[in-house]
mmCIF file of C-alpha atoms in Angstrom:
data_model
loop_
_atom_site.group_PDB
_atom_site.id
_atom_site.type_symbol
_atom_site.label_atom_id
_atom_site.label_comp_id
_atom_site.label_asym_id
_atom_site.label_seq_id
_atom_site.Cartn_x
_atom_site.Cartn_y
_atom_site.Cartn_z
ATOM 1 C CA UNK A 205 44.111 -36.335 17.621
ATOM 2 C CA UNK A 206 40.460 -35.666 17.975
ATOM 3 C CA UNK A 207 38.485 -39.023 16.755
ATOM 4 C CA UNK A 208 36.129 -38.847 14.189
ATOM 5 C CA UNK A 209 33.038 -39.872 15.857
ATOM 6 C CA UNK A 210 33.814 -37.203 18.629
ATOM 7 C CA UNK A 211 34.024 -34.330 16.265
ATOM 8 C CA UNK A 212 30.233 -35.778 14.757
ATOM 9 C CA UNK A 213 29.012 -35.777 18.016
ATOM 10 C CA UNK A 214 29.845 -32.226 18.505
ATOM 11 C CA UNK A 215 28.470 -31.502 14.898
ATOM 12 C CA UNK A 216 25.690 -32.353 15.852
ATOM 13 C CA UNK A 217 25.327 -30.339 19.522
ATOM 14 C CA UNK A 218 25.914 -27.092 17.159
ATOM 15 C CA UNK A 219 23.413 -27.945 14.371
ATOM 16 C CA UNK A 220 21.145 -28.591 16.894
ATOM 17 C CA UNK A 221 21.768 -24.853 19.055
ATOM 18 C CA UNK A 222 22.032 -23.629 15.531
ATOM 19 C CA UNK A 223 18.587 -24.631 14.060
ATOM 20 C CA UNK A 224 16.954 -23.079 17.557
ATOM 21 C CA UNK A 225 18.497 -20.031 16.761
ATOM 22 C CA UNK A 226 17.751 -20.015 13.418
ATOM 23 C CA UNK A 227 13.640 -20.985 13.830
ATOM 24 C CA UNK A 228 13.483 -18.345 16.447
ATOM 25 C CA UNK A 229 11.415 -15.500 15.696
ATOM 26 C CA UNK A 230 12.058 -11.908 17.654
ATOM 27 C CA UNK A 231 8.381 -10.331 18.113
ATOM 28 C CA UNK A 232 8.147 -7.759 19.643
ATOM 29 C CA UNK A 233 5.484 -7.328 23.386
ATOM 30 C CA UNK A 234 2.836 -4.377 23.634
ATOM 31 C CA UNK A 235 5.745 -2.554 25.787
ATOM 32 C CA UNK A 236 8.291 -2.056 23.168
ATOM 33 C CA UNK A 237 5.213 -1.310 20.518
ATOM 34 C CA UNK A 238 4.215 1.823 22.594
ATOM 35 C CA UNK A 239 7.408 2.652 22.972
ATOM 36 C CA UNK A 240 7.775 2.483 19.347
ATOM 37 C CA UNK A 241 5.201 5.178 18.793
ATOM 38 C CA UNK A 242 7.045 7.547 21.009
ATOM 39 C CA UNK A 243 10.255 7.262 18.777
ATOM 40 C CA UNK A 244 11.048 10.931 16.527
ATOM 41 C CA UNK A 245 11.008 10.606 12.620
ATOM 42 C CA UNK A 246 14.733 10.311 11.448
ATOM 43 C CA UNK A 247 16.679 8.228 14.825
ATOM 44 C CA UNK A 248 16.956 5.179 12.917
ATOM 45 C CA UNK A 249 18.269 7.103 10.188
ATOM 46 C CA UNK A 250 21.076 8.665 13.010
ATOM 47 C CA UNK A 251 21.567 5.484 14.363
ATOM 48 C CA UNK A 252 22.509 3.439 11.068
ATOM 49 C CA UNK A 253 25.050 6.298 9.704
ATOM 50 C CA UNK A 254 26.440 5.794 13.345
ATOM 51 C CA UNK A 255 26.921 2.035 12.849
ATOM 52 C CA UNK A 256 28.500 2.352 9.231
ATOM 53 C CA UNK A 257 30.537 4.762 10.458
ATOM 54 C CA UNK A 258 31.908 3.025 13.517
ATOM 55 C CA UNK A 259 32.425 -0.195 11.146
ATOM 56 C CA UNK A 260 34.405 1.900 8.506
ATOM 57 C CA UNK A 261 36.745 3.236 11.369
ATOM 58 C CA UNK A 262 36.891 -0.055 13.134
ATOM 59 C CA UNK A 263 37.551 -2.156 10.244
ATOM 60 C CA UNK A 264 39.363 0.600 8.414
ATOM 61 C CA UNK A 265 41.940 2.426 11.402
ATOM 62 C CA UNK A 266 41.137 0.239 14.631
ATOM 63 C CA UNK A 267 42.044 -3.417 14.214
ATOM 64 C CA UNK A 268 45.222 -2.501 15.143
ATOM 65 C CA UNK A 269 44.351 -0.815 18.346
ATOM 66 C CA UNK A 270 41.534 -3.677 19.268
ATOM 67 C CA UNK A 271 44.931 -6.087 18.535
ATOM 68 C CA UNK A 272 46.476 -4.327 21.454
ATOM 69 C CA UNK A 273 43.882 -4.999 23.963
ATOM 70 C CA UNK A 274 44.835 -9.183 23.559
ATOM 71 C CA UNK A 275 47.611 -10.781 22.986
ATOM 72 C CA UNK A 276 47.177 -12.072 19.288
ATOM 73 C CA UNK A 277 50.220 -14.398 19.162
ATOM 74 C CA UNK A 278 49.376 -16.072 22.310
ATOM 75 C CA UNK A 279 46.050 -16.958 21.020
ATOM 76 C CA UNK A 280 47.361 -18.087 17.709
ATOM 77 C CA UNK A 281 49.912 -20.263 19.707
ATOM 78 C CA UNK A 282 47.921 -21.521 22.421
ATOM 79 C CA UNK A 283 45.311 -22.798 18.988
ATOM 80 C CA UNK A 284 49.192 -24.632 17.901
ATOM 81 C CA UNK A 285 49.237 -26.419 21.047
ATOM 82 C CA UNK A 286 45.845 -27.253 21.781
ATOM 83 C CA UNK A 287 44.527 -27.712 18.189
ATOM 84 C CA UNK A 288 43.215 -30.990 18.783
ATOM 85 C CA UNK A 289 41.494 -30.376 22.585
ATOM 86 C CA UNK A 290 37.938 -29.254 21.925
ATOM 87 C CA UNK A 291 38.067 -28.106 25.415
ATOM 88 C CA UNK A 292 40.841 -25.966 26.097
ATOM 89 C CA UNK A 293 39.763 -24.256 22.628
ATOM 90 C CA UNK A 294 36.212 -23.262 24.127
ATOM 91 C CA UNK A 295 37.650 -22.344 27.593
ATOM 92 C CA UNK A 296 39.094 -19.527 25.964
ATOM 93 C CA UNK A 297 36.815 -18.362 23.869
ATOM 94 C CA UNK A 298 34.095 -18.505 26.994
ATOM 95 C CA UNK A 299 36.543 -16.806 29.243
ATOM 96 C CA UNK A 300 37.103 -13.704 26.349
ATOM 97 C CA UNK A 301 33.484 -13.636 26.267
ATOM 98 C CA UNK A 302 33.232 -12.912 29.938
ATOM 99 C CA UNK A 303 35.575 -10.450 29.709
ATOM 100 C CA UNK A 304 33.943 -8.366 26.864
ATOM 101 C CA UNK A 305 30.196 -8.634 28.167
ATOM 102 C CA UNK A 306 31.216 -6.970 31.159
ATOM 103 C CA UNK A 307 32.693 -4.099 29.365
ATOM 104 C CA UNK A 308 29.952 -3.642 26.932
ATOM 105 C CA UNK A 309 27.561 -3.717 30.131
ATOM 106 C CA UNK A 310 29.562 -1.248 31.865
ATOM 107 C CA UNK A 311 29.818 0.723 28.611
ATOM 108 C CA UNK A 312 26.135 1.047 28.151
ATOM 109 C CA UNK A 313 25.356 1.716 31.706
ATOM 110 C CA UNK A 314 28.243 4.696 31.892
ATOM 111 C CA UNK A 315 25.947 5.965 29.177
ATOM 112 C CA UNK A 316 23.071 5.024 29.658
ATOM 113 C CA UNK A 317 23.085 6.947 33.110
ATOM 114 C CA UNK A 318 24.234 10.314 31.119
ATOM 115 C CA UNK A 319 21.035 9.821 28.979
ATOM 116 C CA UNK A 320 23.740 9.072 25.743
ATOM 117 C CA UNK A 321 22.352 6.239 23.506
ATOM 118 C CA UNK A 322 24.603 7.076 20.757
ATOM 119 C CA UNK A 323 27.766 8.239 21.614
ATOM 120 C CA UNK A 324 28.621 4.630 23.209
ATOM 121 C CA UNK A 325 27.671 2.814 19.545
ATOM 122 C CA UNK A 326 32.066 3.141 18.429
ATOM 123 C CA UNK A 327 33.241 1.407 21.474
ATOM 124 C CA UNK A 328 30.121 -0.845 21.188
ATOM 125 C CA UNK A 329 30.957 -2.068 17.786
ATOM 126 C CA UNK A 330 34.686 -2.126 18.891
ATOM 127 C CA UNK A 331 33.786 -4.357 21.610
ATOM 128 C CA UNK A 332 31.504 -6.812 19.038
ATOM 129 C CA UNK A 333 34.283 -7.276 17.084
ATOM 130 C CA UNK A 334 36.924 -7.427 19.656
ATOM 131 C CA UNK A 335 35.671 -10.582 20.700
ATOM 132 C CA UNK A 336 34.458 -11.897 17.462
ATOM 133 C CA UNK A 337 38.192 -11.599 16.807
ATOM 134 C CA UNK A 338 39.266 -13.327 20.070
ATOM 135 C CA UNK A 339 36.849 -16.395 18.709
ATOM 136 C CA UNK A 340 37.934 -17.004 15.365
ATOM 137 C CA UNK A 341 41.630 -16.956 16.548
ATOM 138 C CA UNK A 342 40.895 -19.364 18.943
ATOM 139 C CA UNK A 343 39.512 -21.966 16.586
ATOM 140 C CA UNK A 344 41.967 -20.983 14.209
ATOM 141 C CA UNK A 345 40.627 -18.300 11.599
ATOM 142 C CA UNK A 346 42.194 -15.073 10.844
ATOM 143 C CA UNK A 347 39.952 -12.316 11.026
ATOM 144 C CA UNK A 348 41.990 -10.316 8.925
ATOM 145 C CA UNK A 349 40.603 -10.987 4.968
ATOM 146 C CA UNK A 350 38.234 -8.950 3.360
ATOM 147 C CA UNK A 351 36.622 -12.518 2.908
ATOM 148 C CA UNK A 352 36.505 -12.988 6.969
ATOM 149 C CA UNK A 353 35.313 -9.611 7.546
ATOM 150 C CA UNK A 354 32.367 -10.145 5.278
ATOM 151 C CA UNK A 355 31.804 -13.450 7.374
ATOM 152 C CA UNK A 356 31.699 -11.607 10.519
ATOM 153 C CA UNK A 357 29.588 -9.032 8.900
ATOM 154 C CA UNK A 358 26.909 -11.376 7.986
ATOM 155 C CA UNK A 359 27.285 -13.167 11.562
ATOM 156 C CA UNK A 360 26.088 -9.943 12.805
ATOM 157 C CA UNK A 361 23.671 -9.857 10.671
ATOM 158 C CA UNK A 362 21.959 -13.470 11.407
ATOM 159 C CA UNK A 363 22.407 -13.093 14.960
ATOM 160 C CA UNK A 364 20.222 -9.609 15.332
ATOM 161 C CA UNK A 365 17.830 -10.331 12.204
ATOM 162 C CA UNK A 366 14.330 -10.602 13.754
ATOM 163 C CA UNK A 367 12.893 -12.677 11.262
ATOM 164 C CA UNK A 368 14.058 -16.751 11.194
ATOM 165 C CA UNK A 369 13.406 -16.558 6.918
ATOM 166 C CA UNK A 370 15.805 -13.920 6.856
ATOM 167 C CA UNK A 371 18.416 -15.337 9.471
ATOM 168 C CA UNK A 372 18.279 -18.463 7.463
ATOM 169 C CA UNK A 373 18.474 -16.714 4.036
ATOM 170 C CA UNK A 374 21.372 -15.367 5.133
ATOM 171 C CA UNK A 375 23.167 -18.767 6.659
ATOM 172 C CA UNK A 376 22.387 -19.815 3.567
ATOM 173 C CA UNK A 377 24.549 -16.812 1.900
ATOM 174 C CA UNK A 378 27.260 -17.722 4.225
ATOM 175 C CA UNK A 379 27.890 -20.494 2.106
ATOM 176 C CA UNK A 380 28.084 -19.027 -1.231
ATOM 177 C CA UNK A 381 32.191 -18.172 -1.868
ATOM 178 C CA UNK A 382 30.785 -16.144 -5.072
ATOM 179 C CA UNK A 383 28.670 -13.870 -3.004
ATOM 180 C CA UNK A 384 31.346 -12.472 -1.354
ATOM 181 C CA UNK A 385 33.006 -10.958 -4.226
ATOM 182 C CA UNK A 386 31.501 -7.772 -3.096
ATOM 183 C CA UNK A 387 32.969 -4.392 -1.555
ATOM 184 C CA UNK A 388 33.178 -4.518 1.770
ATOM 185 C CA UNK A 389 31.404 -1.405 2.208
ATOM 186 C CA UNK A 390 28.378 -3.219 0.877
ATOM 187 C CA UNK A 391 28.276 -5.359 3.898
ATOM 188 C CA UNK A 392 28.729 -2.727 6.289
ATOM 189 C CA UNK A 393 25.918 -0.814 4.953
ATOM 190 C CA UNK A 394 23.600 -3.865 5.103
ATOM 191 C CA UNK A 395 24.565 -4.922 8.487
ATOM 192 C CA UNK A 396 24.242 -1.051 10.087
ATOM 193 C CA UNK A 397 20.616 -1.546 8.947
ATOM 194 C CA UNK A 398 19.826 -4.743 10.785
ATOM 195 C CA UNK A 399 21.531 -3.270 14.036
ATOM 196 C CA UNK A 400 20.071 0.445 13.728
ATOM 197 C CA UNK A 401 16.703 -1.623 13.148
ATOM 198 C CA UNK A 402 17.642 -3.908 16.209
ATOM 199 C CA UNK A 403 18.341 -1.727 18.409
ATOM 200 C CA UNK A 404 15.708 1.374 17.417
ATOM 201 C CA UNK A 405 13.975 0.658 20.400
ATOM 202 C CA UNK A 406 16.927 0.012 22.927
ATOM 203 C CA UNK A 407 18.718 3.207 21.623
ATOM 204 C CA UNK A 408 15.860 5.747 22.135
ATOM 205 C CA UNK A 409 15.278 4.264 26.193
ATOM 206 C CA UNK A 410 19.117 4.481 26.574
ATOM 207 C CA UNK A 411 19.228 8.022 25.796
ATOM 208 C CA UNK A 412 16.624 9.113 28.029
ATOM 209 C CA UNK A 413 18.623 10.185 31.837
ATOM 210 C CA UNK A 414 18.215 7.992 34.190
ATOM 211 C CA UNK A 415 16.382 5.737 32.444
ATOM 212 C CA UNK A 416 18.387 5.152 30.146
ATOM 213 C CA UNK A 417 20.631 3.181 33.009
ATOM 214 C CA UNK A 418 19.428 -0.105 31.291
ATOM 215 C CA UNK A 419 21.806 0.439 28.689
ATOM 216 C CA UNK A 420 24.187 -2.025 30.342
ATOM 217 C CA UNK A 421 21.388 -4.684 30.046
ATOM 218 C CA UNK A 422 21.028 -4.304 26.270
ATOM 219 C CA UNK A 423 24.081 -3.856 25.394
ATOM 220 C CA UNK A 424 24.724 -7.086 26.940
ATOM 221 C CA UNK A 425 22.037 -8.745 25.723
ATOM 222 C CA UNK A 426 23.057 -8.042 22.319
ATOM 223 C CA UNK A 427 26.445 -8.882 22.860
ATOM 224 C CA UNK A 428 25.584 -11.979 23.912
ATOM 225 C CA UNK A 429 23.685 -12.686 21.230
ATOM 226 C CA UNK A 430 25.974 -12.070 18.736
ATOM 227 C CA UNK A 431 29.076 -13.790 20.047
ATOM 228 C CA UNK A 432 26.874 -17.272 21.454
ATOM 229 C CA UNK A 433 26.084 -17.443 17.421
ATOM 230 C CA UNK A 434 29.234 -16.350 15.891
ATOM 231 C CA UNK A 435 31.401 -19.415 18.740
ATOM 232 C CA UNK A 436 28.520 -21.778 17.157
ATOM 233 C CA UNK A 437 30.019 -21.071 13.864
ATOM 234 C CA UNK A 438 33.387 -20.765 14.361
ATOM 235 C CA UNK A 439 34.011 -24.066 16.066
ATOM 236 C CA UNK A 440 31.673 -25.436 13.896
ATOM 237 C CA UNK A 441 34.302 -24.311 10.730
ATOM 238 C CA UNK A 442 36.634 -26.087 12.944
ATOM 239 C CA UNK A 443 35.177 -29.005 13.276
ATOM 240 C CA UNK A 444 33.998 -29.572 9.733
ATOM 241 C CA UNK A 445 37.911 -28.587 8.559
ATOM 242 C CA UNK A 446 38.904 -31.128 11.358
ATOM 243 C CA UNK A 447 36.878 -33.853 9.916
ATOM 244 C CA UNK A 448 37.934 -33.270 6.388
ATOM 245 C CA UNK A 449 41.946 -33.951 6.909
#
């Protein structure tokens, strides 16, 4: 059984990581700027109907197939056994988020070598939520409610927001249980935004040949991103549920 004051001393590691996060603002150096300029009227217009579509077919036809790339009812027994060992909990979640990184960072290179910034953006968003899935498993959440995936959604949407008001507007919309009586194609819509917005930049320098080799570094950076936030969450959830029995 995990003792109380261990499980407040952990609280208290992840409210700390989480307020960085939150206070941080994303500005963006001269570099990306000029780069900006260079960027045709209408890609971030491609680029978000290419997100909500990949979340629609992800969330709609493809948790079954992203199921079949890990072993769900290991995971959800392995959390049985090991519910009350903070440890062994995070060693898997750390170990499935080795395991995804590098295949988003071979992903984007694969394209990024081609010159394709948006064909890759599917098995990009597969991979997000692949591992987002792998997380809440392992500290005991089911990814499968409408409820969950508007969690996730909004995780998303905190982790790549570049502005710390919005990222903690939205934590603080996390919290609201009426606010997510919404349709779920709401959320998608808002969180395609953030990440066509997010990664404008990334996107246009990943589909230029050659150059566009550093595709493996953003995508990795992003992925990163996201799923360091959404395991600060998660076991966080745990905790607090942990500390209320």
């Amino acid at each position: 059984m995990i003792q109380n004051s261990k499980i407040k001393q952990e609280l208290n590691i992840l409210d700390k990581k989480e307020n960085r996060f939150l206070n941080k603002d994303v500005i963006e150096g001269n570099f990306k700027s000029k780069i900006h300029e260079k960027i045709p009227e209408g890609l971030e217009g491609v680029l978000n109907k290419a997100f909500i579509k990949a979340f629609e077919i992800v969330f709609n036809k493809g948790s079954l197939i992203i199921e079949k790339s890990f072993n769900k009812e290991k995971i959800n027994l392995d959390y049985k056994e090991n519910h009350a060992n903070i440890k062994k909990i995070d060693e898997y979640s750390k170990k499935a988020n080795v395991v995804n990184n590098l295949f988003t960072t071979s992903v984007g290179t694969g394209m990024g070598i081609l010159g394709l910034g948006i064909p890759d953006i599917p098995l990009f968003v597969a991979t997000i939520l692949r591992g987002i899935y792998q997380i809440s498993l392992s500290y005991g959440f089911d990814y499968t409610s409408k409820e969950e995936q508007i969690y996730i959604l909004r995780l998303i949407r905190i982790a790549l927001v570049k502005n710390s008001e919005e990222k903690k507007k939205y934590n603080e919309e996390l919290k609201n249980k009426e606010s997510y009586k919404v349709p779920l194609e709401n959320e998608i819509k808002k969180t395609a935004k953030i990440m066509a917005d997010s990664l404008l930049i990334e996107k246009f320098i990943q589909g230029i040949p050659l150059i566009g080799v550093i595709g493996g570094a953003i995508n990795n950076s992003i992925y990163r991103k996201i799923s360091n936030f959404c395991m600060i969450k998660y076991k966080k959830r745990y905790l607090i549920d942990k500390l209320n029995k």
